[in-house]
XYZ file of C-alpha atoms in Angstrom:
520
model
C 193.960 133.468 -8.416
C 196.549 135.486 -9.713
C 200.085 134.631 -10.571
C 203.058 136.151 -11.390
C 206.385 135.306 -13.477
C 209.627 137.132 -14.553
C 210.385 136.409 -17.927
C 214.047 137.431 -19.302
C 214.361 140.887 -20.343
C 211.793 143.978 -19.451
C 208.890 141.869 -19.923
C 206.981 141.066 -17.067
C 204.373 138.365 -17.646
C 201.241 138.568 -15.412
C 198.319 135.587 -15.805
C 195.297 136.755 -13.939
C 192.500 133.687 -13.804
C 189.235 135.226 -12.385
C 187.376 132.447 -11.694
C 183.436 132.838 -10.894
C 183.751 130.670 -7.797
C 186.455 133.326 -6.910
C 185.655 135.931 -4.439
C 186.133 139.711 -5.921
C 188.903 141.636 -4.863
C 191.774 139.538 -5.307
C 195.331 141.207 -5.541
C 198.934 140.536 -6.166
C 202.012 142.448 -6.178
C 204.523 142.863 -8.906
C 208.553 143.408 -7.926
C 210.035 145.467 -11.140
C 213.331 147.446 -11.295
C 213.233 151.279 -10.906
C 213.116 151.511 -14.679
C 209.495 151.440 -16.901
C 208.637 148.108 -17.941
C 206.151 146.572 -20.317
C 203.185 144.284 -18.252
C 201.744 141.362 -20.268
C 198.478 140.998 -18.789
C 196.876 137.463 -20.117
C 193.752 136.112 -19.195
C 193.707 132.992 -19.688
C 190.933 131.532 -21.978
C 190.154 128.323 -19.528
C 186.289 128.759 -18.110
C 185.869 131.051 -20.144
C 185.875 129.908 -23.928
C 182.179 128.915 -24.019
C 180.727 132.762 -23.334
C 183.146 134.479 -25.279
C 183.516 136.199 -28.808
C 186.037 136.225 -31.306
C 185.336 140.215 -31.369
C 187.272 142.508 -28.911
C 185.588 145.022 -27.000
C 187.875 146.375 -24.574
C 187.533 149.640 -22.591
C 190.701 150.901 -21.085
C 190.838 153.935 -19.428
C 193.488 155.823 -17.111
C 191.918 156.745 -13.842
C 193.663 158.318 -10.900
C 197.719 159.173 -11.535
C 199.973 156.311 -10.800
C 196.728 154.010 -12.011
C 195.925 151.947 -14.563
C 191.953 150.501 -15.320
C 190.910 147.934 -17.713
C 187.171 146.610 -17.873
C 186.054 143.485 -19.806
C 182.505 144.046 -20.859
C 180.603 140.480 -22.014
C 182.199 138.993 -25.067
C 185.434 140.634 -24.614
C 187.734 138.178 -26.383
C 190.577 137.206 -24.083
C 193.561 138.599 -25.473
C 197.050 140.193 -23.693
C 196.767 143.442 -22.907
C 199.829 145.625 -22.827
C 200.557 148.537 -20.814
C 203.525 150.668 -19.163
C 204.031 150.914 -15.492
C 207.001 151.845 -13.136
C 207.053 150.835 -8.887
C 203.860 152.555 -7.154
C 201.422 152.406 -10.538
C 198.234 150.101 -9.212
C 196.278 147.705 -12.041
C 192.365 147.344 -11.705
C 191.211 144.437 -13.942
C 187.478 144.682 -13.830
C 185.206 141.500 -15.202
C 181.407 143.108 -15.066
C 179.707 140.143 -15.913
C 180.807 137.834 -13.419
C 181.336 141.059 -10.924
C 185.063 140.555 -10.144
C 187.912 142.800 -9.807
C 191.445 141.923 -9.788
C 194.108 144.436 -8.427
C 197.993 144.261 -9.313
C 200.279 146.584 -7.162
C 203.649 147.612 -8.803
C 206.792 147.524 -6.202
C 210.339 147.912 -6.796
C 211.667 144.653 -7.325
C 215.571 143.640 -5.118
C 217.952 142.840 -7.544
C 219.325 138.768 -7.455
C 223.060 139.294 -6.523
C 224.925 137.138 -9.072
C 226.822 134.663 -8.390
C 230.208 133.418 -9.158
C 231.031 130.678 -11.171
C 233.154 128.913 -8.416
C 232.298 128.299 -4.651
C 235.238 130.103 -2.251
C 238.782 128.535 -2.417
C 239.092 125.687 -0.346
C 235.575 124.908 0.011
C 235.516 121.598 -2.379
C 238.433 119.895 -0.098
C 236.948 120.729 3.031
C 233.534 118.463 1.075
C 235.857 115.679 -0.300
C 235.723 113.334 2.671
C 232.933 110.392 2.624
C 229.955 112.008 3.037
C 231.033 115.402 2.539
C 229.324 117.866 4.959
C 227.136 114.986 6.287
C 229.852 112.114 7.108
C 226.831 110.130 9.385
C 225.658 109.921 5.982
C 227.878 107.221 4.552
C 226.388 104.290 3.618
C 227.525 101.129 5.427
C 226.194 97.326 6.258
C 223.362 97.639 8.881
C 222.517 95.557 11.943
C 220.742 92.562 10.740
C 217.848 92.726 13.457
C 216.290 95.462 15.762
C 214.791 98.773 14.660
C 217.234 99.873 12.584
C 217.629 97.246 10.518
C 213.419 97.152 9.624
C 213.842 100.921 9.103
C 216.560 100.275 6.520
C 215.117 97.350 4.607
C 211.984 99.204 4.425
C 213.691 102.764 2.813
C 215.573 100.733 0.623
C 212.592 98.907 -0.510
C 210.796 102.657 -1.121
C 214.128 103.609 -2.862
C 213.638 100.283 -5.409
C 210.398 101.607 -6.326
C 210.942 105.147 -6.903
C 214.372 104.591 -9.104
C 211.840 102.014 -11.098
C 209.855 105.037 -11.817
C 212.108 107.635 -12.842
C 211.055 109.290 -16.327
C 214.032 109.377 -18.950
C 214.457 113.315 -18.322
C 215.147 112.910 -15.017
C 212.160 113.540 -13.552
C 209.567 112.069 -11.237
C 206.051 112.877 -12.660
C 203.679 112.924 -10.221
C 201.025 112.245 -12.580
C 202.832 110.270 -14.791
C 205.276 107.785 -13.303
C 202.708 104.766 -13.938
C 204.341 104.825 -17.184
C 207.449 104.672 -16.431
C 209.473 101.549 -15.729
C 213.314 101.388 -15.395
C 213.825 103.846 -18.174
C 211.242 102.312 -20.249
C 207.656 103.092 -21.532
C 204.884 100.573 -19.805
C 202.321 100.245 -22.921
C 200.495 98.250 -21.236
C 197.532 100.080 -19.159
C 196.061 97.079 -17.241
C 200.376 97.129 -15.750
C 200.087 100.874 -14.253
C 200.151 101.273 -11.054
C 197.183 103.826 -9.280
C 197.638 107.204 -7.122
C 198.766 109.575 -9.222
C 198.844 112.788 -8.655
C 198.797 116.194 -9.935
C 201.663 117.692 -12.582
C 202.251 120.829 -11.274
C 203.560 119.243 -8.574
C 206.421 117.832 -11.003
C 209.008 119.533 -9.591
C 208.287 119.623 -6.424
C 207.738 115.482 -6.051
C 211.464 115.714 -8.117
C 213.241 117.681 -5.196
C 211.622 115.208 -2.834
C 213.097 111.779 -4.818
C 216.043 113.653 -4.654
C 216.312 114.500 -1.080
C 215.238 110.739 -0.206
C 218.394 109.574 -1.907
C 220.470 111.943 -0.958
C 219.155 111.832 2.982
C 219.648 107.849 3.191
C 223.484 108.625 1.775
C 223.161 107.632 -2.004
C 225.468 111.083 -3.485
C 225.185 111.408 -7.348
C 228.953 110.649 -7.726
C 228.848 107.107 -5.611
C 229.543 103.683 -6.416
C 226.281 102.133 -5.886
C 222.765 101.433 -7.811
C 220.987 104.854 -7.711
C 224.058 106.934 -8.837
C 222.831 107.303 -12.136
C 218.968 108.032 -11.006
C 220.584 110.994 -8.536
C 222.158 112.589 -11.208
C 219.637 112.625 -13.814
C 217.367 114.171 -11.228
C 219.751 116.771 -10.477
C 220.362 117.599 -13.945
C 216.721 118.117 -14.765
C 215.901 119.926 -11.546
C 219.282 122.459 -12.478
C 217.779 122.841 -15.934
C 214.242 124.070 -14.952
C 216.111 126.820 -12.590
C 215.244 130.554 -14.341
C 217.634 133.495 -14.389
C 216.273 134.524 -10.713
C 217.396 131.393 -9.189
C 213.802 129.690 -8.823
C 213.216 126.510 -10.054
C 210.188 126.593 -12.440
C 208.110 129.541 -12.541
C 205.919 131.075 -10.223
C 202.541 130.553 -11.813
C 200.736 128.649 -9.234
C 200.693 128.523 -5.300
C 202.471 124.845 -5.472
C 205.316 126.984 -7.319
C 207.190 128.186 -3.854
C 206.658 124.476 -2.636
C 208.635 123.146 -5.699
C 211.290 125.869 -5.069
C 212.272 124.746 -1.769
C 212.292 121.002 -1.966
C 214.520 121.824 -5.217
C 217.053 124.058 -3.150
C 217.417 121.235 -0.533
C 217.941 118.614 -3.257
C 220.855 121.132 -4.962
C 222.308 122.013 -1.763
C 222.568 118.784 -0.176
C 223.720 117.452 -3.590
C 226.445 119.897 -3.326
C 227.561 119.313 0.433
C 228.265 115.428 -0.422
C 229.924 115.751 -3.527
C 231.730 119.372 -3.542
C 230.552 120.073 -6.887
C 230.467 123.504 -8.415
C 227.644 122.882 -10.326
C 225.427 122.051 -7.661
C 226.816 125.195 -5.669
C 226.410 127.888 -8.036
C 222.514 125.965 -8.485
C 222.651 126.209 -5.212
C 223.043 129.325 -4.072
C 221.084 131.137 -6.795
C 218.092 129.090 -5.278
C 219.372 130.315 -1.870
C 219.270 133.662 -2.939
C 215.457 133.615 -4.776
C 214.444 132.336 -0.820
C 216.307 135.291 0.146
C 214.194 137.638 -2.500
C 210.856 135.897 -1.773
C 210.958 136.237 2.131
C 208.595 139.023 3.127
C 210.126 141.720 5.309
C 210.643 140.941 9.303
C 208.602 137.487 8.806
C 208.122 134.776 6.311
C 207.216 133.345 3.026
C 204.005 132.566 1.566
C 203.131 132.261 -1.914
C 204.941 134.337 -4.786
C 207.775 136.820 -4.362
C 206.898 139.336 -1.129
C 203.293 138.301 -0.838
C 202.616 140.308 2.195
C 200.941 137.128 4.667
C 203.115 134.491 5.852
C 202.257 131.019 7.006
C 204.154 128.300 8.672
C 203.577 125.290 6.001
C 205.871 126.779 3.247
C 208.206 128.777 5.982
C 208.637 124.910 7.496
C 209.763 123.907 3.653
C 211.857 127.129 3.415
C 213.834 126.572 6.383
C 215.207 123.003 5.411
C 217.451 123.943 3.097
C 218.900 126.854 5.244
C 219.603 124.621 7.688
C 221.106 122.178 5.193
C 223.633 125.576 3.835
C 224.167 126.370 7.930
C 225.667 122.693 8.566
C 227.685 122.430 5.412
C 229.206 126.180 6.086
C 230.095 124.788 9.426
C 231.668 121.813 8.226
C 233.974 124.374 5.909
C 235.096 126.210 8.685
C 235.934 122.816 10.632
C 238.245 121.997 8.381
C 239.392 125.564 7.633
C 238.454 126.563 4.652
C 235.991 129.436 3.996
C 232.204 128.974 3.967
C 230.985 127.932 0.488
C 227.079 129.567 0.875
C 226.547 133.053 1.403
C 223.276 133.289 3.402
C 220.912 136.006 4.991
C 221.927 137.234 8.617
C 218.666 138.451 9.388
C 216.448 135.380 8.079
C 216.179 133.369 11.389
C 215.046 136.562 13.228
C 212.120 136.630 10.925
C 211.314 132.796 11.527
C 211.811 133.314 15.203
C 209.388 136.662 14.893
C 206.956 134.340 13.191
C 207.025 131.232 15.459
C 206.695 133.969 18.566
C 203.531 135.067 16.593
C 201.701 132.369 15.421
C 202.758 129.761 18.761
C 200.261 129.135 21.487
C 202.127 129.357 24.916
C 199.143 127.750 26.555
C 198.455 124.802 24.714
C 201.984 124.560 22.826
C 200.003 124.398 19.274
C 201.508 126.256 16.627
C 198.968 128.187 13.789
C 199.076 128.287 9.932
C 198.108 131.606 9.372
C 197.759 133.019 12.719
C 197.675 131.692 16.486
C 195.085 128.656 16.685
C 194.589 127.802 13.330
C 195.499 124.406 12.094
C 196.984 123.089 8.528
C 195.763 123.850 5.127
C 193.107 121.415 3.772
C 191.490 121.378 0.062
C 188.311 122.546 0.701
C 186.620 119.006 -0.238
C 188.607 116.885 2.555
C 188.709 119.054 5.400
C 185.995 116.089 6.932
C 187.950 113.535 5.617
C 191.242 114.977 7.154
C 190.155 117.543 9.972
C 192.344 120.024 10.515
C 192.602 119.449 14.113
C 193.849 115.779 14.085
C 197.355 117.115 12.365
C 199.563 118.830 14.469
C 202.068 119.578 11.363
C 202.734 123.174 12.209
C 203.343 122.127 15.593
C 205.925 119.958 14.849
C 207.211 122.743 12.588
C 207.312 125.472 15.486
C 209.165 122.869 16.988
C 212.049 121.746 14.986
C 212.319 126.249 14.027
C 212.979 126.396 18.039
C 215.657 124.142 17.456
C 217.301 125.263 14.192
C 217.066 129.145 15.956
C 219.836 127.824 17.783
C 219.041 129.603 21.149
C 220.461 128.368 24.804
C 219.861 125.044 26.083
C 216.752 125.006 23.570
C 215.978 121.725 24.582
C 215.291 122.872 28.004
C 213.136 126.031 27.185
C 208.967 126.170 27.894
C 208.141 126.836 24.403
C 210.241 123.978 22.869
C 209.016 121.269 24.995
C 204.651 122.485 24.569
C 205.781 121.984 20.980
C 207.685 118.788 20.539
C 205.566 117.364 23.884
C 202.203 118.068 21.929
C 203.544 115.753 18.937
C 205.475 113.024 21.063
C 201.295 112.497 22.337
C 200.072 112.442 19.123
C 202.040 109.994 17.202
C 201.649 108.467 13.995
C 198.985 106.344 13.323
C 197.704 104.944 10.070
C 193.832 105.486 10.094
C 192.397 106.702 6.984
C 188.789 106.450 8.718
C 189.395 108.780 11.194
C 191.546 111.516 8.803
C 194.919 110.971 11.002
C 197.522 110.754 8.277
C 199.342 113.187 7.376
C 202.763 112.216 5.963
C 204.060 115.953 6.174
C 202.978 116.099 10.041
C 205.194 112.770 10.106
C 208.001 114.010 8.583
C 208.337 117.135 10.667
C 207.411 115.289 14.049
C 210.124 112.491 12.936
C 212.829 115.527 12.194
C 211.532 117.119 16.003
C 211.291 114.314 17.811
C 215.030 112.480 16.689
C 216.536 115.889 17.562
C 215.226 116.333 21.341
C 216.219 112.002 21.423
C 216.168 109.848 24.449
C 212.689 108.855 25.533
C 211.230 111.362 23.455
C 212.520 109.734 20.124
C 211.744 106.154 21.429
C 207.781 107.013 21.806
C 207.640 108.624 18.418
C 209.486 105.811 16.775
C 207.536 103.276 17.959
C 204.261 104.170 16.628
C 206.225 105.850 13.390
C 207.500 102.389 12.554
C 203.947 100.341 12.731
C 202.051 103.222 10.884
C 205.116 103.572 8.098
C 206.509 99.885 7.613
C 203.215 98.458 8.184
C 201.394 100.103 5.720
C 204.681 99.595 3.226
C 203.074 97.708 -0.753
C 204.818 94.731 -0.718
C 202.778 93.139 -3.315
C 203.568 92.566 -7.086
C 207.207 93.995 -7.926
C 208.342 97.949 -7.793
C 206.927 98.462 -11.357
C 204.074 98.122 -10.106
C 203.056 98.899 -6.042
C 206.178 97.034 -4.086
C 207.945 99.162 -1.807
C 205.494 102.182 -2.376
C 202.436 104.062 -0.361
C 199.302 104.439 -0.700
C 199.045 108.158 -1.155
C 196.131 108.761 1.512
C 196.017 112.257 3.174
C 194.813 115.859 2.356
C 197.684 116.245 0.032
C 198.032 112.427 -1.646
C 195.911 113.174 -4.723
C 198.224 116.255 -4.809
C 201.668 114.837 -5.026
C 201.087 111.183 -5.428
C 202.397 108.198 -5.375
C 205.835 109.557 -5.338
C 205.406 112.100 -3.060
C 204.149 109.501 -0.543
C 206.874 106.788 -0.909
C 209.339 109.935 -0.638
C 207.584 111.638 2.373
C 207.873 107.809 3.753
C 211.487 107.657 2.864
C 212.406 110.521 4.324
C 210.716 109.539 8.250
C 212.761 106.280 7.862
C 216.087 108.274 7.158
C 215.447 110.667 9.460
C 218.440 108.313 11.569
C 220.916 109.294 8.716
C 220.018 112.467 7.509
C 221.351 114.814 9.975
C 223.395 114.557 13.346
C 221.489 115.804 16.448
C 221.701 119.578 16.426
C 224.196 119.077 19.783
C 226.954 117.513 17.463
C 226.631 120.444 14.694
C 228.586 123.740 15.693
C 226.384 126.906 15.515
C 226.087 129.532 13.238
């Protein structure tokens, strides 16, 4: 794998890993300004420690103009490796004994507009009523029976447990929140709670606590219990933005993930309260989605990757949608619209929803027509691919958020959001059929198109979900969490399951139907 980061200054940092198990021929680009820049190229010493010297041998050699070689012969030490390069120059890493070659393409990188300290006049007022942007939002006494009422107790119970576990610096580790418990250090092991998960996914399970708060109405500035937890989550998520506007770097594939459950975090934060901090936060993350989309289609992994697919684009287009509604609500109430966005960025979802969207069976692909959701490579018989129908339900709710007429009513739509309303959800971990992201998106689908529709998915959504709700112990420990079962529960965790959870039961409160909303 190879990964890229933008450090401050003319340094570009570049971490190639060339793992054995790797194929050969593995490339990424590089976005630098017109100018010369230095490249940092580290190889990283992990897997590799045990068959290499302390002694450098290193041949480097220019080959063809605008090229740049380097070949590690056996017991090159690994050590940074410097070099000059300017948009079009190509990098060949070379590792002869394992047979590998890495290749780094230099582009021209867009610039990151900056971005005022201060949203348009008039924006904050229009945001000042309860609720802000999202006034369906404000939190209020539910019924005390029916299916409401079981879909609040049980996101408030989810709530309870992830505000119990809540690290001091805001954050929700995903592999460390058994320690945590109400701002205090569990010493005891025998009292921590299972499922964690993975801490590169830190970040990303952060922006997802976040956005379960925020989507069942609890605003960092309210007068209620998880005020305090909402704003020390925003506060570390604002502090981990760099000086292009992503949150965290972009050293792994999980990176872009992170990003956009971040953005909608900061933006939503910023449509209920009017804040300028969360706006200029905000819309610097609003403008790294802008950098990061490749031209005509999509996003994928990194800055401009070059291949699209639908998981991260369905991740991506959330907190668009999010800046669309609150720039709406602006104009309602005349004042100008707070987020600048990118005209042409729904024509590239629609272009890549036309592309990957089978007309005939009304599946929609990963990667191309027909293909179904990532899996790790060690579950994908645990979890088959073809049992989640997660980009489906993202080609769906895209259909709706493109906004075009009577979009309800269109072919495409209805293959899409059909397909899902006949597979609902349904907790079966023998069978590999959960698949809490295929939930969310299906929930998000299937509220929007309502009537019947909604009533068939909720059904089923409410057994699998509440059902399957911890109720034992207390939420220290498992009460008011989920298991994290699926491809991607040993991935995000326990937190990212209780939020992913949270987030289907909200789904109620988090946004009006798309009929209520004026368009773009």
């Amino acid at each position: 794998m190879i990964a890229v980061s933008r450090l401050a200054g003319p340094l570009l940092v570049v971490a190639v890993v060339a793992v054995p198990a790797t194929a050969s021929g593995e490339f990424a680009t590089v976005y630098v300004e017109s100018k010369p820049v230095e490249i940092l190229v580290a190889i990283p010493s992990a897997g590799y420690s045990a068959r290499l010297k302390k002694k450098k041998r290193l041949k480097f050699s220019k080959v063809p103009p605008g090229s740049h070689e380097a070949v590690f012969k056996v017991g090159d030490l690994v050590l940074p490796l410097k070099f000059k390069a300017r948009a079009g120059d190509v990098l060949r890493l070379q590792f002869d004994y394992y047979k590998k070659t890495a290749f780094i393409e230099v582009h021209e990188m867009t610039r990151v507009p900056t971005v005022p300290l201060a949203p348009p006049e008039g924006a904050a007022a229009a945001l000042s009523t309860p609720g802000g942007a999202f006034p369906h939002r404000i939190l209020e006494k539910p019924p005390k029976m029916g299916a409401r009422y079981r879909m609040h107790m049980g996101l408030e119970r989810g709530l309870q447990w992830l505000a119990a576990h809540q690290a001091t610096s805001g954050a929700w580790e995903a592999a460390g929140f058994p320690y945590w418990c109400d701002g205090k250090v569990v010493q005891d092991s025998k009292l921590w709670p299972d499922g964690i998960g993975m801490a590169t996914y830190d970040l990303g399970v952060t922006g997802l606590a976040l956005c379960a708060f925020l989507g069942a109405g609890y605003a960092p500035d309210g007068e209620h219990a998880y005020s305090k937890a909402v704003s020390r989550g925003l506060r570390y998520v604002r502090a981990a933005q760099n000086e292009q506007g992503c949150f965290g770097h972009l050293a792994t594939q999980q990176a872009i993930y992170n990003h956009a459950t971040c953005t909608l975090a900061m933006v939503e934060a910023y449509g209920m309260t009017g804040s300028r901090k969360y706006w200029q936060s905000a819309q610097r993350a609003l403008n790294f989605i802008w950098l990061a989309r490749n031209p005509w289609f999509v996003w994928r992994y990194g800055v401009k990757p070059g291949d699209n697919d639908t998981s991260v684009t369905g991740w991506m287009m959330q907190p668009i949608r999010s800046a669309e509604i609150i720039n709406a609500h602006a104009r309602e109430h005349g004042a100008s619209p707070p987020f600048e966005l990118d005209p042409t960025v729904w024509r590239g979802i629609g272009a890549w929803i036309e592309k990957i969207h089978d007309l005939r069976y009304g599946r929609g692909g990963y990667v191309m027509k027909g293909t179904g959701p990532s899996r790790p490579a060690d579950l994908k018989a645990a979890f088959p691919q073809d049992e989640s129908y997660s980009c489906t339900a993202v080609v769906a709710l895209a259909r709706l958020y493109i906004g075009k007429d009577q979009i309800r009513r269109t072919k495409p739509f209805a293959l899409a959001a059909g397909l899902c309303e006949y597979h609902p959800p349904r907790w079966s971990p023998e069978d590999g059929t959960i698949d809490m992201a295929y939930w969310y998106y299906g929930t998000m689908a299937l509220f929007q198109w309502g009537k019947t529709h909604w009533d068939k998915w909720r059904r089923p959504l409410l057994r699998a979900v509440l059902n399957n709700q911890r109720k034992d112990g207390d939420p220290c420990r498992y009460k008011g969490s989920w298991d994290p079962i699926g491809p991607w529960g040993r991935h995000g965790g326990r937190v990212y399951s209780t939020a992913m959870m949270v987030m289907c039961l909200s789904a109620y409160r988090r946004y009006a139907r798309e009929e209520d909303i004026p368009r773009r």
